[in-house]
Short mmCIF file of C-alpha atoms in Angstrom, two decimals:
data_model
loop_
_atom_site.label_atom_id
_atom_site.label_comp_id
_atom_site.label_asym_id
_atom_site.label_seq_id
_atom_site.Cartn_x
_atom_site.Cartn_y
_atom_site.Cartn_z
CA MET A 1 23.48 -141.70 89.96
CA PHE A 2 21.99 -140.45 86.75
CA ARG A 3 21.43 -136.98 87.87
CA LEU A 4 25.03 -136.72 89.02
CA SER A 5 26.36 -138.06 85.93
CA LEU A 6 24.19 -135.77 83.97
CA PHE A 7 25.16 -132.75 86.20
CA LEU A 8 28.90 -133.62 85.72
CA SER A 9 28.43 -133.80 81.81
CA PHE A 10 26.70 -130.57 81.99
CA PHE A 11 29.54 -128.91 84.03
CA CYS A 12 32.16 -130.25 81.90
CA SER A 13 30.65 -129.13 78.78
CA ILE A 14 30.10 -125.61 80.16
CA SER A 15 33.74 -125.68 81.61
CA LEU A 16 34.97 -126.56 78.09
CA PHE A 17 33.00 -123.69 76.57
CA VAL A 18 34.34 -121.01 78.90
CA VAL A 19 37.88 -122.34 78.34
CA SER A 20 37.67 -122.16 74.62
CA LYS A 21 35.90 -118.77 74.78
CA SER A 22 38.45 -117.28 77.21
CA PHE A 23 41.63 -118.91 75.98
CA SER A 24 41.08 -119.13 72.07
CA GLN A 25 44.37 -118.36 70.34
CA THR A 26 45.23 -116.03 67.75
CA PRO A 27 48.72 -115.45 66.22
CA VAL A 28 49.99 -112.01 66.32
CA TRP A 29 49.07 -110.27 62.96
CA GLY A 30 46.59 -112.87 62.34
CA ARG A 31 42.91 -112.27 62.42
CA PHE A 32 40.74 -112.59 65.46
CA GLU A 33 36.74 -112.75 64.90
CA LYS A 34 34.05 -112.38 67.46
CA GLU A 35 30.49 -113.15 66.52
CA PHE A 36 27.51 -111.40 68.31
CA GLN A 37 23.78 -112.36 68.27
CA SER A 38 21.51 -109.62 68.03
CA ARG A 39 18.38 -109.67 70.29
CA LYS A 40 16.57 -107.74 67.57
CA LYS A 41 16.16 -108.13 63.94
CA TYR A 42 16.53 -104.73 62.02
CA GLU A 43 14.79 -103.64 58.96
CA ASN A 44 17.93 -102.06 57.66
CA ALA A 45 21.14 -102.56 59.66
CA LEU A 46 23.07 -99.81 57.98
CA TYR A 47 20.44 -97.15 59.17
CA ASN A 48 18.78 -98.79 61.98
CA VAL A 49 22.19 -99.10 63.96
CA GLN A 50 24.21 -96.04 63.97
CA LYS A 51 27.00 -97.54 65.92
CA PHE A 52 28.47 -100.83 66.89
CA LYS A 53 31.98 -100.78 68.06
CA VAL A 54 34.52 -102.99 69.83
CA GLN A 55 37.10 -101.76 72.20
CA PHE A 56 40.07 -104.02 72.49
CA GLU A 57 42.73 -103.63 75.18
CA SER A 58 46.16 -104.84 74.79
CA PRO A 59 48.00 -106.68 77.36
CA THR A 60 50.00 -103.50 77.99
CA GLY A 61 46.85 -101.39 78.13
CA ARG A 62 46.58 -99.77 74.78
CA VAL A 63 43.09 -99.44 73.32
CA LYS A 64 42.06 -99.96 69.68
CA THR A 65 38.66 -99.60 68.58
CA VAL A 66 37.00 -101.18 65.46
CA SER A 67 33.82 -101.14 64.06
CA GLY A 68 31.53 -104.25 63.94
CA PHE A 69 29.30 -105.20 60.90
CA TRP A 70 25.98 -106.88 60.10
CA ASP A 71 26.38 -110.16 58.42
CA GLY A 72 22.86 -111.43 57.73
CA GLU A 73 19.82 -112.14 60.00
CA ASN A 74 20.87 -111.59 63.49
CA VAL A 75 24.46 -112.25 63.23
CA TRP A 76 27.00 -109.38 63.82
CA LYS A 77 30.80 -109.83 63.82
CA ALA A 78 33.82 -107.85 64.52
CA ARG A 79 37.30 -108.55 63.11
CA PHE A 80 40.83 -107.48 64.66
CA CYS A 81 44.21 -107.75 63.75
CA PRO A 82 46.22 -107.93 67.17
CA ASP A 83 49.72 -106.58 67.44
CA GLU A 84 50.89 -107.73 70.73
CA VAL A 85 51.37 -110.98 72.16
CA GLY A 86 49.34 -111.95 75.57
CA LYS A 87 45.84 -111.51 76.73
CA TRP A 88 43.47 -109.03 75.14
CA LYS A 89 40.19 -107.89 76.44
CA PHE A 90 37.36 -106.54 74.49
CA THR A 91 34.17 -104.78 75.09
CA SER A 92 31.34 -104.11 72.64
CA LEU A 93 29.53 -100.86 72.43
CA CYS A 94 26.27 -100.32 70.51
CA SER A 95 24.10 -97.18 69.83
CA ASP A 96 21.02 -99.42 70.50
CA THR A 97 21.92 -99.81 74.41
CA LEU A 98 18.74 -101.94 74.97
CA ASN A 99 20.32 -104.58 72.81
CA ALA A 100 21.72 -106.99 75.10
CA GLY A 101 23.36 -108.98 72.34
CA LEU A 102 25.21 -106.29 70.85
CA HIS A 103 25.95 -103.90 73.88
CA LYS A 104 28.51 -104.41 76.40
CA ILE A 105 29.50 -107.75 75.63
CA GLN A 106 32.81 -108.44 77.10
CA GLY A 107 35.55 -111.25 76.70
CA THR A 108 39.04 -112.18 76.14
CA PHE A 109 41.41 -113.83 73.80
CA ASP A 110 45.03 -114.83 73.94
CA CYS A 111 47.55 -113.78 71.09
CA VAL A 112 50.16 -115.92 70.62
CA ALA A 113 53.52 -115.86 68.77
CA SER A 114 53.09 -116.57 64.99
CA THR A 115 55.00 -119.30 63.34
CA ASN A 116 54.17 -118.11 59.71
CA LEU A 117 57.18 -116.89 57.87
CA LEU A 118 55.54 -114.64 55.48
CA ASP A 119 56.37 -110.94 55.62
CA ILE A 120 52.98 -109.89 56.69
CA TYR A 121 52.87 -112.14 59.42
CA LYS A 122 56.39 -112.02 60.51
CA LYS A 123 57.06 -108.10 60.11
CA GLY A 124 53.44 -106.89 60.62
CA SER A 125 50.66 -104.99 59.00
CA ILE A 126 51.36 -102.16 56.25
CA GLN A 127 51.55 -98.60 57.64
CA HIS A 128 52.67 -95.26 56.58
CA GLU A 129 55.03 -93.46 59.01
CA LYS A 130 54.34 -89.68 59.21
CA GLY A 131 57.17 -87.85 57.37
CA SER A 132 58.24 -90.77 55.19
CA TYR A 133 57.64 -91.15 51.41
CA PHE A 134 57.13 -94.88 51.47
CA LEU A 135 55.39 -97.69 53.32
CA SER A 136 56.70 -100.04 55.89
CA HIS A 137 55.62 -102.89 58.03
CA ALA A 138 54.77 -102.41 61.57
CA ASP A 139 58.57 -103.45 62.68
CA GLY A 140 59.81 -100.55 60.33
CA THR A 141 60.98 -102.49 57.59
CA PRO A 142 60.29 -100.71 54.25
CA PHE A 143 57.56 -102.20 51.92
CA PHE A 144 58.21 -101.76 48.43
CA PHE A 145 54.53 -101.66 47.10
CA THR A 146 54.42 -104.01 44.07
CA ALA A 147 50.83 -104.57 42.96
CA CYS A 148 49.00 -106.52 40.40
CA THR A 149 45.79 -105.01 38.89
CA ALA A 150 42.79 -107.79 38.97
CA TRP A 151 39.72 -105.58 39.36
CA ASN A 152 37.32 -108.56 38.22
CA GLY A 153 39.35 -111.07 39.95
CA THR A 154 37.57 -111.47 43.19
CA LEU A 155 34.19 -111.43 41.28
CA LYS A 156 34.82 -113.78 38.51
CA SER A 157 37.43 -116.13 39.45
CA THR A 158 36.91 -119.81 40.46
CA PRO A 159 38.45 -120.88 43.49
CA ASP A 160 41.14 -122.97 41.31
CA GLU A 161 41.70 -119.95 39.29
CA TRP A 162 42.23 -117.51 42.21
CA GLU A 163 44.70 -120.16 43.79
CA THR A 164 46.70 -120.31 40.23
CA TYR A 165 46.94 -116.53 40.04
CA LEU A 166 47.84 -115.72 43.71
CA THR A 167 50.37 -118.43 43.79
CA ASP A 168 52.08 -116.95 40.49
CA ARG A 169 51.92 -113.53 41.98
CA ALA A 170 53.53 -114.58 45.23
CA LYS A 171 56.12 -116.43 43.42
CA ASN A 172 56.96 -113.52 41.07
CA HIS A 173 57.59 -111.01 44.08
CA TYR A 174 54.32 -109.30 44.08
CA ASN A 175 52.84 -108.09 47.34
CA VAL A 176 49.60 -106.30 46.81
CA ILE A 177 46.36 -107.38 44.74
CA GLN A 178 44.17 -104.42 43.78
CA PHE A 179 40.60 -105.38 43.05
CA ALA A 180 37.04 -103.87 42.87
CA ALA A 181 35.17 -104.69 46.07
CA THR A 182 31.63 -104.12 44.66
CA GLN A 183 29.83 -104.58 41.65
CA TRP A 184 31.40 -101.70 39.04
CA ARG A 185 31.41 -100.80 35.45
CA GLY A 186 33.78 -103.50 34.67
CA GLY A 187 31.89 -106.28 36.49
CA ASP A 188 28.04 -105.78 37.17
CA LYS A 189 27.89 -108.96 39.48
CA ASN A 190 30.02 -111.81 40.81
CA SER A 191 30.26 -115.23 39.66
CA GLU A 192 27.15 -116.25 41.75
CA GLY A 193 25.00 -113.74 40.30
CA GLN A 194 25.20 -111.60 43.45
CA VAL A 195 25.73 -107.81 44.07
CA ALA A 196 27.29 -106.06 46.83
CA PHE A 197 24.31 -103.88 47.57
CA GLU A 198 20.92 -102.51 46.22
CA GLY A 199 19.55 -99.19 45.65
CA SER A 200 20.84 -95.83 45.49
CA GLY A 201 19.06 -93.23 47.69
CA ARG A 202 18.76 -95.76 50.25
CA ILE A 203 20.86 -99.02 49.96
CA LYS A 204 20.53 -102.40 51.08
CA ILE A 205 23.63 -104.48 51.98
CA ASN A 206 23.76 -108.17 50.47
CA PRO A 207 25.87 -110.25 53.05
CA ALA A 208 26.12 -113.24 50.89
CA TYR A 209 28.01 -111.05 48.21
CA PHE A 210 30.51 -110.14 50.99
CA LYS A 211 30.77 -113.86 52.21
CA HIS A 212 31.90 -114.75 48.72
CA LEU A 213 34.42 -111.92 48.93
CA ASP A 214 35.58 -113.00 52.26
CA LYS A 215 37.08 -116.30 50.92
CA LYS A 216 38.87 -114.23 48.06
CA ILE A 217 40.57 -111.74 50.36
CA GLU A 218 41.40 -114.56 52.87
CA GLU A 219 43.33 -116.12 50.10
CA ILE A 220 45.14 -113.01 49.37
CA ASN A 221 46.42 -112.85 52.95
CA ARG A 222 47.04 -116.71 52.88
CA HIS A 223 49.58 -116.08 50.13
CA GLY A 224 51.39 -113.46 52.06
CA LEU A 225 49.67 -110.66 49.80
CA VAL A 226 48.16 -107.62 50.79
CA ALA A 227 44.54 -107.05 49.74
CA ALA A 228 44.04 -103.41 48.06
CA PRO A 229 40.05 -103.11 47.50
CA VAL A 230 38.84 -100.20 45.62
CA LEU A 231 35.80 -99.33 47.82
CA LEU A 232 33.92 -96.98 45.46
CA TRP A 233 34.54 -97.13 41.63
CA ALA A 234 34.16 -93.66 40.66
CA LEU A 235 34.56 -93.10 36.82
CA PRO A 236 32.24 -90.19 36.17
CA VAL A 237 32.04 -90.50 32.27
CA ALA A 238 31.86 -93.28 29.60
CA GLU A 239 29.92 -96.48 29.41
CA GLY A 240 28.96 -97.97 32.68
CA ARG A 241 29.12 -94.99 34.80
CA GLU A 242 25.85 -95.91 36.29
CA LEU A 243 27.47 -98.80 37.89
CA SER A 244 30.22 -96.94 39.73
CA PRO A 245 29.06 -96.54 43.43
CA GLY A 246 31.60 -93.63 43.89
CA TYR A 247 30.00 -91.65 41.25
CA TYR A 248 26.34 -92.14 41.67
CA LEU A 249 25.46 -92.67 45.48
CA PRO A 250 24.87 -89.73 47.36
CA GLU A 251 27.59 -88.93 49.92
CA PRO A 252 25.80 -90.40 52.97
CA GLU A 253 25.36 -93.65 51.22
CA ALA A 254 28.95 -93.80 49.90
CA ILE A 255 30.08 -93.27 53.43
CA LEU A 256 27.91 -96.15 54.81
CA LEU A 257 29.00 -98.39 52.09
CA ALA A 258 32.73 -97.69 52.56
CA ASN A 259 32.56 -97.84 56.35
CA TYR A 260 30.87 -101.28 55.97
CA MET A 261 33.65 -102.74 53.95
CA VAL A 262 36.19 -101.05 56.32
CA ALA A 263 34.57 -102.86 59.24
CA ARG A 264 34.51 -106.12 57.37
CA TYR A 265 37.93 -106.19 56.25
CA GLY A 266 39.91 -104.33 58.63
CA GLY A 267 41.05 -107.44 60.58
CA ASN A 268 42.78 -108.57 57.12
CA HIS A 269 46.16 -107.20 55.99
CA VAL A 270 44.77 -104.34 53.61
CA ILE A 271 45.64 -101.10 52.02
CA TRP A 272 42.33 -99.24 51.20
CA ILE A 273 41.73 -97.56 47.76
CA LEU A 274 38.82 -95.27 48.55
CA GLY A 275 38.00 -94.39 44.84
CA GLY A 276 38.85 -95.88 41.72
CA ASP A 277 39.25 -94.13 38.40
CA GLY A 278 37.58 -91.12 39.62
CA LYS A 279 37.84 -87.43 39.49
CA TYR A 280 38.81 -86.03 42.77
CA VAL A 281 39.45 -82.26 42.04
CA GLY A 282 37.20 -79.47 40.52
CA GLU A 283 33.51 -79.97 40.99
CA TYR A 284 34.22 -83.37 42.81
CA GLU A 285 36.67 -82.21 45.14
CA GLN A 286 34.71 -81.44 48.22
CA ARG A 287 32.62 -84.72 47.83
CA TRP A 288 35.78 -86.80 48.03
CA LYS A 289 37.19 -84.84 50.90
CA THR A 290 34.02 -85.30 52.60
CA ILE A 291 33.80 -89.07 52.17
CA GLY A 292 37.56 -89.49 52.95
CA ARG A 293 37.37 -87.53 56.29
CA ALA A 294 34.21 -89.32 57.28
CA VAL A 295 35.52 -92.95 56.49
CA PHE A 296 39.05 -92.50 57.53
CA GLY A 297 39.19 -89.19 59.60
CA GLN A 298 39.26 -91.25 62.94
CA GLU A 299 41.09 -94.40 63.87
CA HIS A 300 40.96 -96.97 61.30
CA PRO A 301 43.05 -99.96 60.33
CA GLY A 302 45.28 -100.08 57.31
CA VAL A 303 46.67 -97.14 55.07
CA VAL A 304 44.64 -95.29 52.35
CA ALA A 305 45.21 -94.44 48.64
CA GLN A 306 43.19 -92.64 45.91
CA HIS A 307 43.29 -94.00 42.44
CA PRO A 308 42.49 -91.07 39.87
CA GLY A 309 41.64 -91.29 36.29
CA GLY A 310 44.17 -90.79 33.38
CA GLN A 311 47.00 -88.22 33.82
CA SER A 312 45.09 -86.35 36.70
CA TRP A 313 47.12 -85.27 39.74
CA ILE A 314 45.58 -84.74 43.08
CA GLY A 315 48.89 -84.06 45.18
CA LYS A 316 48.39 -80.36 45.74
CA GLU A 317 44.60 -80.35 46.47
CA TYR A 318 44.95 -83.52 48.79
CA ALA A 319 48.23 -82.24 50.50
CA GLY A 320 46.42 -81.31 53.90
CA GLU A 321 44.32 -84.50 53.86
CA ASP A 322 45.96 -86.38 56.56
CA TRP A 323 43.78 -89.59 55.95
CA LEU A 324 45.48 -90.05 52.60
CA ASP A 325 48.64 -91.95 52.90
CA ILE A 326 49.45 -92.83 49.09
CA VAL A 327 48.82 -90.38 46.33
CA GLY A 328 48.14 -92.65 43.63
CA TYR A 329 47.99 -91.37 39.82
CA GLN A 330 47.49 -93.15 36.52
CA SER A 331 49.90 -92.22 33.68
CA GLY A 332 47.90 -93.72 30.93
CA HIS A 333 48.19 -96.63 28.37
CA ASP A 334 50.04 -95.28 25.52
CA LYS A 335 53.93 -94.75 24.53
CA ARG A 336 53.54 -91.12 23.08
CA PRO A 337 56.25 -88.61 23.94
CA GLU A 338 53.53 -86.72 25.84
CA THR A 339 53.12 -89.67 28.23
CA ALA A 340 56.74 -90.14 28.84
CA ASN A 341 56.78 -86.31 29.61
CA TRP A 342 54.01 -86.60 31.89
CA ILE A 343 55.68 -89.28 34.03
CA THR A 344 59.24 -87.77 33.91
CA LYS A 345 58.49 -83.89 33.92
CA GLY A 346 54.57 -83.69 35.02
CA PRO A 347 53.30 -82.84 38.22
CA ALA A 348 54.27 -85.88 40.28
CA ALA A 349 57.96 -85.54 39.22
CA SER A 350 57.97 -81.43 39.65
CA GLY A 351 55.71 -81.25 42.56
CA TRP A 352 56.40 -84.10 45.24
CA ALA A 353 59.06 -82.01 46.81
CA LYS A 354 56.70 -79.23 47.62
CA LEU A 355 54.14 -81.46 49.40
CA PRO A 356 53.88 -83.04 52.68
CA PRO A 357 55.63 -86.48 52.66
CA LYS A 358 53.20 -89.30 51.30
CA ALA A 359 53.95 -92.41 49.10
CA PHE A 360 53.72 -91.19 45.37
CA ILE A 361 52.80 -94.22 43.14
CA ASN A 362 51.83 -94.83 39.72
CA MET A 363 48.95 -97.24 40.32
CA GLU A 364 48.10 -97.53 36.62
CA PRO A 365 50.87 -97.33 34.15
CA CYS A 366 50.46 -98.78 30.67
CA TYR A 367 48.54 -102.02 30.63
CA GLU A 368 50.70 -104.67 28.94
CA ASP A 369 48.96 -106.14 25.61
CA ILE A 370 46.37 -103.03 25.73
CA SER A 371 47.55 -102.68 22.09
CA PRO A 372 49.99 -104.24 19.77
CA ALA A 373 52.27 -101.32 20.55
CA ILE A 374 52.57 -102.07 24.39
CA LYS A 375 54.93 -104.83 25.15
CA ASP A 376 57.15 -105.45 28.04
CA LYS A 377 59.63 -102.84 27.08
CA GLU A 378 57.05 -100.11 27.28
CA VAL A 379 55.99 -101.32 30.76
CA ARG A 380 59.36 -101.29 32.04
CA ASN A 381 59.98 -97.78 30.67
CA ALA A 382 56.71 -96.53 32.20
CA SER A 383 57.28 -98.34 35.39
CA TYR A 384 60.96 -97.35 36.14
CA TRP A 385 60.48 -93.72 35.00
CA SER A 386 57.56 -93.72 37.55
CA VAL A 387 59.64 -95.16 40.44
CA PHE A 388 62.18 -92.76 39.86
CA ALA A 389 60.17 -89.63 39.21
CA THR A 390 59.26 -89.21 42.80
CA PRO A 391 60.88 -90.85 46.17
CA VAL A 392 60.92 -94.48 45.35
CA ALA A 393 57.84 -96.20 46.79
CA GLY A 394 56.55 -98.51 44.56
CA ILE A 395 54.45 -99.51 41.23
CA THR A 396 51.47 -101.48 39.93
CA TYR A 397 51.33 -103.70 37.02
CA GLY A 398 48.40 -104.47 34.73
CA ALA A 399 47.67 -106.66 31.72
CA ASN A 400 44.81 -106.11 29.46
CA GLY A 401 43.55 -109.69 30.18
CA ILE A 402 44.05 -109.81 33.89
CA TRP A 403 41.99 -106.75 35.05
CA PRO A 404 38.60 -107.95 33.41
CA TRP A 405 39.81 -111.66 34.25
CA LEU A 406 38.79 -112.68 30.72
CA ARG A 407 38.68 -116.41 29.51
CA PRO A 408 38.98 -117.50 26.01
CA GLY A 409 36.16 -116.02 23.87
CA GLU A 410 34.99 -113.32 26.43
CA GLU A 411 34.66 -109.57 25.92
CA ILE A 412 35.18 -106.73 28.25
CA LEU A 413 32.16 -105.23 30.11
CA ASN A 414 31.43 -101.58 29.15
CA HIS A 415 34.59 -101.05 27.27
CA GLY A 416 33.61 -101.62 23.66
CA LYS A 417 35.36 -104.22 21.13
CA THR A 418 38.98 -104.51 22.04
CA GLY A 419 39.90 -107.23 19.48
CA ALA A 420 41.84 -110.32 20.50
CA VAL A 421 42.57 -110.00 24.17
CA ARG A 422 44.56 -112.85 25.71
CA SER A 423 43.35 -114.47 28.80
CA TRP A 424 44.19 -113.77 32.36
CA ASP A 425 46.25 -117.10 32.69
CA GLU A 426 48.05 -116.35 29.57
CA SER A 427 48.74 -112.64 30.69
CA ILE A 428 50.45 -113.80 33.98
CA LYS A 429 53.17 -115.23 32.05
CA PHE A 430 53.82 -111.98 29.79
CA PRO A 431 57.36 -110.97 30.01
CA GLY A 432 56.43 -107.60 31.60
CA SER A 433 54.16 -109.36 34.10
CA ILE A 434 57.39 -111.21 35.30
CA GLN A 435 59.66 -108.28 34.99
CA ILE A 436 58.01 -106.33 37.42
CA GLY A 437 58.27 -108.93 39.89
CA VAL A 438 61.92 -108.74 38.96
CA MET A 439 62.05 -104.82 39.57
CA HIS A 440 60.79 -105.77 43.34
CA ALA A 441 63.45 -108.34 43.97
CA PHE A 442 66.09 -105.90 42.50
CA PHE A 443 65.08 -103.07 44.69
CA ASP A 444 65.09 -105.04 47.80
CA LYS A 445 68.72 -105.81 47.27
CA TYR A 446 69.39 -102.17 48.24
CA PRO A 447 68.39 -99.40 50.54
CA TRP A 448 65.70 -98.22 48.28
CA SER A 449 63.60 -96.41 50.80
CA LYS A 450 66.56 -93.65 51.05
CA LEU A 451 66.44 -92.98 47.09
CA LYS A 452 65.00 -89.55 45.96
CA PRO A 453 65.09 -88.01 42.52
CA ALA A 454 68.43 -86.39 41.67
CA ALA A 455 68.07 -84.83 37.87
CA GLU A 456 70.65 -82.48 38.70
CA LEU A 457 73.30 -85.21 38.79
CA LEU A 458 73.03 -85.56 35.07
CA THR A 459 75.25 -83.62 32.69
CA ASN A 460 73.99 -85.32 29.38
CA GLN A 461 70.18 -85.74 29.68
CA GLN A 462 68.64 -86.91 26.30
CA ALA A 463 66.53 -84.86 24.24
CA ALA A 464 63.96 -87.34 23.17
CA PRO A 465 61.37 -88.06 25.92
CA GLU A 466 61.21 -91.51 25.21
CA ASN A 467 64.89 -91.67 25.96
CA TYR A 468 64.88 -90.04 29.18
CA ILE A 469 67.23 -91.03 31.93
CA SER A 470 65.92 -91.11 35.37
CA ILE A 471 68.35 -91.01 38.23
CA ALA A 472 67.96 -91.19 42.04
CA ARG A 473 70.41 -90.74 44.78
CA SER A 474 70.37 -91.48 48.87
CA ASP A 475 70.83 -88.12 50.82
CA ASP A 476 74.17 -89.53 52.02
CA HIS A 477 75.30 -90.08 48.76
CA ASN A 478 76.06 -93.77 49.52
CA LEU A 479 73.68 -95.15 46.72
CA ILE A 480 72.97 -93.88 43.24
CA MET A 481 70.73 -95.38 40.27
CA ALA A 482 70.25 -94.50 37.04
CA TYR A 483 67.66 -95.92 34.54
CA MET A 484 68.78 -95.58 30.74
CA PRO A 485 65.99 -96.58 28.23
CA LEU A 486 68.60 -97.26 25.49
CA LYS A 487 72.23 -97.75 25.04
CA THR A 488 74.18 -94.73 25.91
CA ASN A 489 77.07 -92.99 27.81
CA VAL A 490 76.08 -91.48 30.88
CA LYS A 491 77.93 -88.65 32.82
CA ILE A 492 77.11 -88.24 36.69
CA VAL A 493 78.34 -85.41 38.70
CA ASN A 494 80.50 -86.40 41.79
CA ASN A 495 81.39 -82.96 43.39
CA LEU A 496 82.34 -84.89 46.61
CA ASN A 497 84.70 -87.23 44.77
CA VAL A 498 82.97 -90.30 46.57
CA PRO A 499 84.73 -93.51 45.09
CA TYR A 500 82.04 -95.95 43.94
CA LYS A 501 81.78 -99.39 42.66
CA GLY A 502 79.31 -99.84 39.59
CA THR A 503 76.97 -102.41 38.64
CA TRP A 504 74.82 -102.74 35.73
CA PHE A 505 71.42 -104.43 35.90
CA ASP A 506 69.52 -105.76 32.95
CA PRO A 507 65.75 -105.18 34.30
CA ALA A 508 64.51 -107.58 30.94
CA THR A 509 66.81 -110.64 32.12
CA SER A 510 67.52 -109.80 35.69
CA GLN A 511 71.27 -110.31 35.11
CA SER A 512 73.98 -108.01 36.64
CA LYS A 513 77.49 -107.37 35.80
CA GLU A 514 80.43 -105.09 36.95
CA ALA A 515 80.45 -101.51 35.20
CA GLN A 516 83.47 -99.94 34.02
CA LEU A 517 83.48 -96.50 35.45
CA THR A 518 85.59 -93.61 34.44
CA PHE A 519 86.58 -90.95 37.20
CA SER A 520 87.82 -87.45 36.54
CA LYS A 521 87.38 -84.40 38.90
CA GLY A 522 83.76 -84.08 39.76
CA LEU A 523 82.39 -86.61 37.30
CA ILE A 524 81.76 -90.21 36.87
CA GLU A 525 81.21 -91.80 33.34
CA ALA A 526 79.88 -95.17 32.20
CA SER A 527 78.73 -96.70 28.94
CA SER A 528 76.09 -99.31 28.83
CA THR A 529 76.90 -102.25 26.49
CA LYS A 530 73.46 -103.40 25.59
CA ASP A 531 70.92 -102.28 23.20
CA GLY A 532 68.20 -101.56 25.50
CA ASP A 533 67.29 -100.45 28.96
CA MET A 534 69.71 -100.62 31.80
CA ILE A 535 70.13 -99.66 35.21
CA LEU A 536 73.51 -98.37 36.57
CA VAL A 537 73.89 -98.76 40.19
CA LEU A 538 76.86 -96.78 42.14
CA GLU A 539 77.56 -97.97 45.59
CA ARG A 540 79.89 -96.11 47.82
CA LYS A 541 83.10 -98.44 48.29
#
């Protein structure tokens, strides 16, 4: 009787295990994770295992392949974001075909409908459709990229601080969080004293560091935000360049490191920033094309951006790089007329139409509070000029206390003495910080993804660069928007004599009111009534 009871107990436990393994449920657009136990312990997994991939077959027969990753000791994992409801099958493939714990392991999991109402779980992952100038969700809904720069946030923040920050960003209409994924010139270790990797000619991954980062990225997604890690910080000059892996690592090691992070976080909702603050043309051009092609030249999750140094433009040189979805640029941190000209008339504004369609985004306009001269007005000027300089796609916000994650009394690493910089938690309350979220909410009221620059519509452009009027129009003439940095009368060409209704939008207060329009043959005139920047919206009646 005892033996029968023991057998039944054993049988039930085995049955429960099989049911749990075969019928574990993952919501669509959630993250499925599978752990594998290697039968071997490798001296350095990055080099000893050339390939560890998992093929996932959808309920309708589509096959997607992701790379797995080493997670310490004999533990390996694969993470995957399913995009179809039903039963998925998977099979692992390892270059070490004799490792029975990693090679040809098969299984299934059930993907169920999601009850999460946040956009990334309701509308799907972020993608870039070939031929479009903007990003979208998997269901085709345009995604207005609205990022906050928290380079050191994942490194330094406590769990409570991170929760406070992410809750605020989500509430204020941000949808992307930019951060440094490894140690870098601005943060040489995380709050646990850990680094992502050691070495240069031959590197060694530290899984404990990445387990700390896992939690921060999971929290980003839990708040409905997209994680945008800089995989390889790449600044080739100034203090701390020896801490920039994109600058000092040999190409093979840079590729190994980037591939590791893509494997580890590809199951999350991500936008990859391959390099940060780097130089990607001239003597470094072939290096970065080689790295980009090696990491993203084949099937991969997520879309890919580059984040260049100040006022450098890579659009022409990278026009043929299909792996690059977002041509990022950085306009600089001042309000000089030269900077205004670079944004409104420079290479992005003058060159986008000659290039294959990509999303063109200023990923680092002036940081609020970086100097006494940079307040919310300067942030709005740079941001709206940038959004209208190319087909509308999005913008990034930065504050001088957020990106280094400063607390009272702290200094920024490798940036010299910067004077009194206010803390990250004070900075998220800055007017400009809130107003960039207002920008997102404003654009989402309109079919913004159809807007393209239309400077030819203006008959009275301002001479002073700091007063430049930016204007954009949809191809069907149904929508026109004009951003005016100061109170002025604007004259807009209307050769088709389209009837429009007008609205003034105040980007500082988020208030709207009806605009009084004067129509004459082939022309529309309107005068702003506020001493400050305003947006005129014209909608076809």
